[in-house]
mmCIF file of C-alpha atoms and ligand atoms in Angstrom:
data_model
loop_
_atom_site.group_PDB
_atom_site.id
_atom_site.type_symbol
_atom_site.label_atom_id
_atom_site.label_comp_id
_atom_site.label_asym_id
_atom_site.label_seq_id
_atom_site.Cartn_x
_atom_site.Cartn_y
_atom_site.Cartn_z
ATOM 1 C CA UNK A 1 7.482 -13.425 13.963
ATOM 2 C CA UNK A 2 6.892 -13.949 10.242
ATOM 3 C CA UNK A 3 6.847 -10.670 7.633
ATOM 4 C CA UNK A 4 5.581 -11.143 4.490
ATOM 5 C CA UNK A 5 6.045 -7.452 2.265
ATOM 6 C CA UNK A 6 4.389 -6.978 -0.649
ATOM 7 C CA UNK A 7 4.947 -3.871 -2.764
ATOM 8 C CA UNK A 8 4.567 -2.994 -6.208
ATOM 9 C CA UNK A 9 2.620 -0.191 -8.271
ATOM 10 C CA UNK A 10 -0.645 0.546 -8.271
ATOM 11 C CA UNK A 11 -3.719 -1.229 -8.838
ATOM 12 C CA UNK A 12 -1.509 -4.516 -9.088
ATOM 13 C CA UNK A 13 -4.029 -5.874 -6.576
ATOM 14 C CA UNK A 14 -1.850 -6.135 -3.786
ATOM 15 C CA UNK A 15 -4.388 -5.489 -0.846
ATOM 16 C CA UNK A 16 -6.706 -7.684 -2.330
ATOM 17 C CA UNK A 17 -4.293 -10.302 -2.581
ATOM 18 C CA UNK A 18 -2.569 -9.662 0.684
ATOM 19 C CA UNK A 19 -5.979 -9.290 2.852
ATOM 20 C CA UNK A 20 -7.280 -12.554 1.746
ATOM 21 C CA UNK A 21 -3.488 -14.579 1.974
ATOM 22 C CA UNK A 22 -3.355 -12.655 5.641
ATOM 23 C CA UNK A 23 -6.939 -14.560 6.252
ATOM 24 C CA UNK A 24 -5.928 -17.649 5.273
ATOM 25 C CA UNK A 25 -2.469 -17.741 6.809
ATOM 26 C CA UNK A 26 -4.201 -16.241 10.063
ATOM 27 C CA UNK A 27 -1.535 -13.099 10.114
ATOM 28 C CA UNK A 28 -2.751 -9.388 10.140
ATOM 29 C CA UNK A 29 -3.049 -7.424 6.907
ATOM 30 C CA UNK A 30 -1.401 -3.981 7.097
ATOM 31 C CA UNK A 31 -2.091 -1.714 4.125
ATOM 32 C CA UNK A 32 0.368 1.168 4.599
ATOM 33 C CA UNK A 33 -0.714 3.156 1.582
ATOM 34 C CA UNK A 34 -3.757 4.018 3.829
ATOM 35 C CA UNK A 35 -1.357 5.840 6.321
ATOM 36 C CA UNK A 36 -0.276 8.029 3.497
ATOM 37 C CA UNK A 37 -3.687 8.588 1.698
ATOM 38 C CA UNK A 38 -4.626 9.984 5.516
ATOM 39 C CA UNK A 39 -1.700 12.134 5.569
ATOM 40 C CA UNK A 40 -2.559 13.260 2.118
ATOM 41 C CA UNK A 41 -6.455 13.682 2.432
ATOM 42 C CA UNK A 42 -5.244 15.935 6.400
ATOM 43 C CA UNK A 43 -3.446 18.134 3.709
ATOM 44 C CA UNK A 44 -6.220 18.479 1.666
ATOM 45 C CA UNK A 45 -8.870 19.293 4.450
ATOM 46 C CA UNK A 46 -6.586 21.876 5.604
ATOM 47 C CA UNK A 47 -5.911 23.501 2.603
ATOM 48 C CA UNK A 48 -2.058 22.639 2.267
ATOM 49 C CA UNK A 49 -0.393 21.757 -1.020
ATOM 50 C CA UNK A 50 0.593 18.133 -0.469
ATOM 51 C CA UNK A 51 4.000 18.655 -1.863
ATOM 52 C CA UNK A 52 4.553 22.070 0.278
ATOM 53 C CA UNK A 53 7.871 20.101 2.724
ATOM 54 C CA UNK A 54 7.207 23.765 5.328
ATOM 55 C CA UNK A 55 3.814 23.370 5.562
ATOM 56 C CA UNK A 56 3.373 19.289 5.612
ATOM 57 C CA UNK A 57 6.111 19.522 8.388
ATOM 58 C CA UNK A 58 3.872 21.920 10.528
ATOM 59 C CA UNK A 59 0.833 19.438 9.783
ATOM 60 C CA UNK A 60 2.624 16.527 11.432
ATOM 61 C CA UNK A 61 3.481 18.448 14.470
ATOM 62 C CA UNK A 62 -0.976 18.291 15.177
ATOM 63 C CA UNK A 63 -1.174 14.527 13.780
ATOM 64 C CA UNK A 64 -1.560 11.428 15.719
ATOM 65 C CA UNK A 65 -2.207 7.865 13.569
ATOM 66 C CA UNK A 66 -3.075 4.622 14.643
ATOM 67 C CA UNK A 67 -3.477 1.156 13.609
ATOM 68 C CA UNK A 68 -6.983 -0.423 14.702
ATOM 69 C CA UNK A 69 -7.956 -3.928 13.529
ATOM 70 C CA UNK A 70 -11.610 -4.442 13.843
ATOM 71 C CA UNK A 71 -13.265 -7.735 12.444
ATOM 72 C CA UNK A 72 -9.503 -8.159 11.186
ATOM 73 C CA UNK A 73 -10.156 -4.690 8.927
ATOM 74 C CA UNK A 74 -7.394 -2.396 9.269
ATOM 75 C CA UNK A 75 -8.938 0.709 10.182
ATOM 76 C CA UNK A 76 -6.668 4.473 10.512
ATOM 77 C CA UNK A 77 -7.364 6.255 12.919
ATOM 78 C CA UNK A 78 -6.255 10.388 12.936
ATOM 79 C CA UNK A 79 -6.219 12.217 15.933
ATOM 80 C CA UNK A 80 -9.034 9.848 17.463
ATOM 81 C CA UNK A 81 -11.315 9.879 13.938
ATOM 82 C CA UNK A 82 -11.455 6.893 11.914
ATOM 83 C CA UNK A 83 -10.873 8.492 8.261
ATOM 84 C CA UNK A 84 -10.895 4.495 6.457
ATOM 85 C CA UNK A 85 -13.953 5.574 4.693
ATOM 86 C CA UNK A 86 -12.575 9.219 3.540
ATOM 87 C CA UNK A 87 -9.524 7.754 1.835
ATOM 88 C CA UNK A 88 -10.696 6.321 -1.405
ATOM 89 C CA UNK A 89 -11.137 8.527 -3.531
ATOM 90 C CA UNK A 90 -8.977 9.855 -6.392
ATOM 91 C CA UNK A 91 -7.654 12.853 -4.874
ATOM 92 C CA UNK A 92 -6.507 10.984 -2.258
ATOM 93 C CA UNK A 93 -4.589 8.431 -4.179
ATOM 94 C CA UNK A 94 -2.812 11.807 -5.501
ATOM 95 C CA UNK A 95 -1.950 13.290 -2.549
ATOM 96 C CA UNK A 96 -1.194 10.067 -0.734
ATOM 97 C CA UNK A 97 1.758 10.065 -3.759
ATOM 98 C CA UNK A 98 2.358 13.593 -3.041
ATOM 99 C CA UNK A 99 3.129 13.844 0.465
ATOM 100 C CA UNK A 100 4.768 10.055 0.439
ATOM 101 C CA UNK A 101 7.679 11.911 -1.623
ATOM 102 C CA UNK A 102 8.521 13.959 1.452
ATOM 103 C CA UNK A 103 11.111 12.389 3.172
ATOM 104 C CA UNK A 104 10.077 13.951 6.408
ATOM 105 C CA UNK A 105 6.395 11.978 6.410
ATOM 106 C CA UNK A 106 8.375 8.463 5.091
ATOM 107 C CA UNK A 107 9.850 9.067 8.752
ATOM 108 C CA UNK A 108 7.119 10.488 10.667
ATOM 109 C CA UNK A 109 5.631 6.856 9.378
ATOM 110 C CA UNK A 110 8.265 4.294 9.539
ATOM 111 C CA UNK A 111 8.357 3.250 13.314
ATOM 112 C CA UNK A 112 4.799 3.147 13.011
ATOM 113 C CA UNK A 113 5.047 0.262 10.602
ATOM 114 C CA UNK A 114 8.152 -1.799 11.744
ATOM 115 C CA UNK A 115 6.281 -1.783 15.428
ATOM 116 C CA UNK A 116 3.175 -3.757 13.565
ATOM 117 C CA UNK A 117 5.691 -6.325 12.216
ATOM 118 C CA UNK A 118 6.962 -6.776 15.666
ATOM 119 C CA UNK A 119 4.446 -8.184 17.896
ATOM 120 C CA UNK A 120 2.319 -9.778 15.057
ATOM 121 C CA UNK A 121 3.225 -12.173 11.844
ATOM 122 C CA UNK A 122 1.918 -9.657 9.455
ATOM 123 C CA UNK A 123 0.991 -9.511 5.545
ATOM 124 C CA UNK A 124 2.276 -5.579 4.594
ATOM 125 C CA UNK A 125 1.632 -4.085 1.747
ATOM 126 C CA UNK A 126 3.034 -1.100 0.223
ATOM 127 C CA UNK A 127 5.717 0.134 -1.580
ATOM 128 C CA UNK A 128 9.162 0.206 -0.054
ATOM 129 C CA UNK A 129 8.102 -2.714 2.434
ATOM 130 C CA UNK A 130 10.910 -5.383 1.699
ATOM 131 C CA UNK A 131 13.870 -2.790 0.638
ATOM 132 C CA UNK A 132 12.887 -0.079 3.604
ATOM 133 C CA UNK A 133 10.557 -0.675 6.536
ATOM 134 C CA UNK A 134 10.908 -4.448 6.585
ATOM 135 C CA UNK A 135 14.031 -5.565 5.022
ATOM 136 C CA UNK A 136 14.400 -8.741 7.039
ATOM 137 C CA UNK A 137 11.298 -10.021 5.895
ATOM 138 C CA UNK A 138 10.869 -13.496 5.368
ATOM 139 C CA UNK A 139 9.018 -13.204 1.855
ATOM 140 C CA UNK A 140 9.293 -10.490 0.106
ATOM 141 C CA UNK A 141 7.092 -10.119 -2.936
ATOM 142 C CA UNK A 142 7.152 -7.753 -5.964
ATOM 143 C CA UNK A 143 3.531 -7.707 -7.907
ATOM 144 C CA UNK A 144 3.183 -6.567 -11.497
ATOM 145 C CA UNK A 145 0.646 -6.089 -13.975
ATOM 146 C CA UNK A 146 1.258 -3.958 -17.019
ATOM 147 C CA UNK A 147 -0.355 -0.362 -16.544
ATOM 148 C CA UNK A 148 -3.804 -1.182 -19.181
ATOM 149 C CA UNK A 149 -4.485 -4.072 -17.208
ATOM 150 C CA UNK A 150 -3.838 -2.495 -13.507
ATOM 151 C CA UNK A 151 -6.405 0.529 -15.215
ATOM 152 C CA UNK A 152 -8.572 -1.843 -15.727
ATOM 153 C CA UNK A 153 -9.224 -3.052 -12.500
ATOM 154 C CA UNK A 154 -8.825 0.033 -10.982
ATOM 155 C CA UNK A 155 -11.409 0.908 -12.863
ATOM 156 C CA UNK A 156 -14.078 -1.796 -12.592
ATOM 157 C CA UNK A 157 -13.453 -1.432 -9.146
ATOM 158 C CA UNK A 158 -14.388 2.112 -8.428
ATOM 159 C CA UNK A 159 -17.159 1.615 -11.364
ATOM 160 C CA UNK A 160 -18.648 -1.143 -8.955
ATOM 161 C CA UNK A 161 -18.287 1.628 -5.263
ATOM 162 C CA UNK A 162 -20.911 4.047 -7.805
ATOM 163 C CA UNK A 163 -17.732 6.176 -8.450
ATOM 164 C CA UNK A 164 -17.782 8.722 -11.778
ATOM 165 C CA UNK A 165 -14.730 8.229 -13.490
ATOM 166 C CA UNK A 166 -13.399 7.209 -16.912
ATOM 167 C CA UNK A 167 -10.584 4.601 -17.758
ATOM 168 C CA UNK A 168 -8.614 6.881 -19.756
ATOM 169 C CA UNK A 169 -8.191 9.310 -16.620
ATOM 170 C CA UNK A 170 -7.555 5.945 -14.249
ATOM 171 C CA UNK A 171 -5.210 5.132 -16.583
ATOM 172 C CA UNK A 172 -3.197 8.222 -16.951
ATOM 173 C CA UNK A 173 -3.743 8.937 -12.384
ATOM 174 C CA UNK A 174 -1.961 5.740 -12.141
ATOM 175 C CA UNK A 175 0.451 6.277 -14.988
ATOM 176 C CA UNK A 176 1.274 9.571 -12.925
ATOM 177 C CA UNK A 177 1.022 8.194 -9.980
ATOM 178 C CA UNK A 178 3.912 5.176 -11.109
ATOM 179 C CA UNK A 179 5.927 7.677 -12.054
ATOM 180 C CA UNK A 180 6.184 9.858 -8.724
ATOM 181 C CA UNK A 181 6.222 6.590 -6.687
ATOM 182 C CA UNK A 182 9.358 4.952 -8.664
ATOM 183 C CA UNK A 183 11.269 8.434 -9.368
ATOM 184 C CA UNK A 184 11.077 10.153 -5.918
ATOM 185 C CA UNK A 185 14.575 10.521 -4.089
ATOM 186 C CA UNK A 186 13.762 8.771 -0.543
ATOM 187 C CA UNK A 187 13.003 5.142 -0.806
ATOM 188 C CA UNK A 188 10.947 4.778 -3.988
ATOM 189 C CA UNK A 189 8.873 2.155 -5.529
ATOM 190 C CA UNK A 190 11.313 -1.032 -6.447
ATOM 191 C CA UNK A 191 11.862 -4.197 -5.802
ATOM 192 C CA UNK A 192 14.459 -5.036 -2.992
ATOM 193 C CA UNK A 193 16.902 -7.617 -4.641
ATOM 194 C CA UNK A 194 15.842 -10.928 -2.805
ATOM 195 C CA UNK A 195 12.299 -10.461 -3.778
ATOM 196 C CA UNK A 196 10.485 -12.492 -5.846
ATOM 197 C CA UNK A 197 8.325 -10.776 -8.943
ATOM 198 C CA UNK A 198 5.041 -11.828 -9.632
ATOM 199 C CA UNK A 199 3.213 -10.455 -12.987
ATOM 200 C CA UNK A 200 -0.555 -10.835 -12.996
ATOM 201 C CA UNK A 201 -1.240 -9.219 -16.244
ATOM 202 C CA UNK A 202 -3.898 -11.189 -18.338
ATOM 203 C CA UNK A 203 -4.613 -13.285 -14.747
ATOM 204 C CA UNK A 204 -8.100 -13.298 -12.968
ATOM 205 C CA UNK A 205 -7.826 -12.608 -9.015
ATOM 206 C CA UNK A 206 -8.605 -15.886 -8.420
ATOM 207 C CA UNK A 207 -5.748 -17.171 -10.119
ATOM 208 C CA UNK A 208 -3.598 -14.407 -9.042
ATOM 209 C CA UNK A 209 -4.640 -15.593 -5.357
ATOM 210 C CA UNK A 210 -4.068 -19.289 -6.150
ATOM 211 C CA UNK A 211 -0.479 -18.092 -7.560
ATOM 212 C CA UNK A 212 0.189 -16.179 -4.506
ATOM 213 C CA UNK A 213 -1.092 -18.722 -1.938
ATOM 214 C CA UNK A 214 0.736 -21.713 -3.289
ATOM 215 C CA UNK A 215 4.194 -19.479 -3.692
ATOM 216 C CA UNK A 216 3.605 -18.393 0.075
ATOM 217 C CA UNK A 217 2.798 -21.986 1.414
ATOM 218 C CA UNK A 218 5.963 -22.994 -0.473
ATOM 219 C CA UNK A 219 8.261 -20.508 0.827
ATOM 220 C CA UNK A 220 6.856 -21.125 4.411
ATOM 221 C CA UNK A 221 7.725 -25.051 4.256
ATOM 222 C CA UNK A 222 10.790 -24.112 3.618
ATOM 223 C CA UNK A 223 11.240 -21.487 6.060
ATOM 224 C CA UNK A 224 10.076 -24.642 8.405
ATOM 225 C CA UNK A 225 12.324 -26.976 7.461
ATOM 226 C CA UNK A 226 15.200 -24.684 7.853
HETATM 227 O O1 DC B 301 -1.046 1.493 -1.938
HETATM 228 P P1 DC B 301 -1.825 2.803 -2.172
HETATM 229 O O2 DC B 301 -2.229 3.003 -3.594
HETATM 230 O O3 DC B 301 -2.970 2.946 -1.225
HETATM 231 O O4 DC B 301 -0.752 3.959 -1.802
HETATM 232 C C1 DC B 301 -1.036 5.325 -1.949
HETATM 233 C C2 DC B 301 0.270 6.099 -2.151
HETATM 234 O O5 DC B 301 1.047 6.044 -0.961
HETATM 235 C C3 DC B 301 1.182 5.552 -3.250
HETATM 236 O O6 DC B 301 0.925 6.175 -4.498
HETATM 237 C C4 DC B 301 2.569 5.841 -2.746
HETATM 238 C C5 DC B 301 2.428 5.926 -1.251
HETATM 239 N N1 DC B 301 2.992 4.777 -0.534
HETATM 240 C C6 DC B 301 4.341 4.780 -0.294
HETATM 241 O O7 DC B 301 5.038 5.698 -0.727
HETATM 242 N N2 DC B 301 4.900 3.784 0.434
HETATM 243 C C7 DC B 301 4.162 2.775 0.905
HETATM 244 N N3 DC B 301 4.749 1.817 1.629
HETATM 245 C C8 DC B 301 2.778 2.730 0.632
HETATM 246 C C9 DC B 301 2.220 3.743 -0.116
#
């Protein structure tokens, strides 16, 4: 099986990227972020701070999560509801952060994960993909963008779903959000040593896609020829 991880902050348009190179390579896109934001956004709907370790810890003992590809969309799937639509938002991003600093819900998640990589060649996303969950991976990717330009699209994007929100307070969620992700004790946000960094800052998706595509093909040759 081929693993491809990519990880990197937020907004660096790593599940765009990775969903269409999955398409085109004909592997399965896994967006782990989404487990979290469902963890997070379960907190929420029950009223539990997302950084309470007690209280998280008592939530997991009532959650089930699964994987469901449908149309090749990942869908996640809580205790038999598919929350994909309920995961979006802001808040979520927040607490997705929040409770992904708990070392007990990096666990709770991890098998979860490495068992996608292991009957499928997958494109996974995420954050601690190539140093953690998948460190055998094949290709391991880091994407970049500097934080004004990761705002930005962040923001045009959730302008575009009808959302109400400013680029000053996209900018300083995600500024916020960088900082808990890179800083927290249990596998945070870097990239593992053999990856390869990719900055898209100033770059159109297209030409971050083209970039991506033609570093992947390349990689794979190789990985053929070997
Ligand atoms: O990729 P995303 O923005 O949907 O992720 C939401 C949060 O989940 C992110 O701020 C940190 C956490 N996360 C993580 O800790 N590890 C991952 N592999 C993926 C996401």
């Amino acid at each position: 099986m081929i693993s491809i991880a990519i990880d990197g902050p937020a907004g660096a348009g790593k599940s765009t990227i990775s969903r269409i190179v999955a398409g085109q390579l004909g592997f399965i896109y896994v967006d782990t972020g989404a487990l979290y934001r469902a963890i997070g956004v379960y907190a929420l709907n029950c009223g539990v701070n997302p950084k309470d370790t007690d209280a998280v810890a008592s939530l997991l003992k009532n959650i089930e999560i699964k994987l469901k590809f449908v149309d090749h969309e990942q869908r996640v799937i809580l205790n038999g509801q598919d929350v994909s639509a309920h995961i979006r938002t802001a808040e979520a991003s927040m607490a997705a952060s929040d409770v992904s600093a708990l070392p007990l819900v990096r666990t709770f998640l991890f098998e979860l994960q490495q068992s996608m990589a292991r009957g499928s060649n997958v494109v996974m996303d995420g954050r601690d993909i190539g140093t953690v969950v998948l460190p055998n991976a094949q290709i391991k990717i880091y994407l970049t963008a500097s934080p004004e330009d990761r705002a930005q699209r962040r923001f045009s994007e959730m302008k575009q779903k009808g959302m109400e929100v400013t680029y000053e307070g996209v900018l300083k969620d995600l500024t916020e959000r960088d900082y808990n992700d890179s800083n927290r004790a249990v596998a945070p946000l870097k990239p593992a040593q053999d990856s390869i960094i990719v900055d898209t800052t100033g770059n159109t998706l297209e030409q971050s896609v083209e970039a991506l595509t033609a570093l992947i093909r390349e990689k794979l040759a190789k990985l053929g020829d070997a």
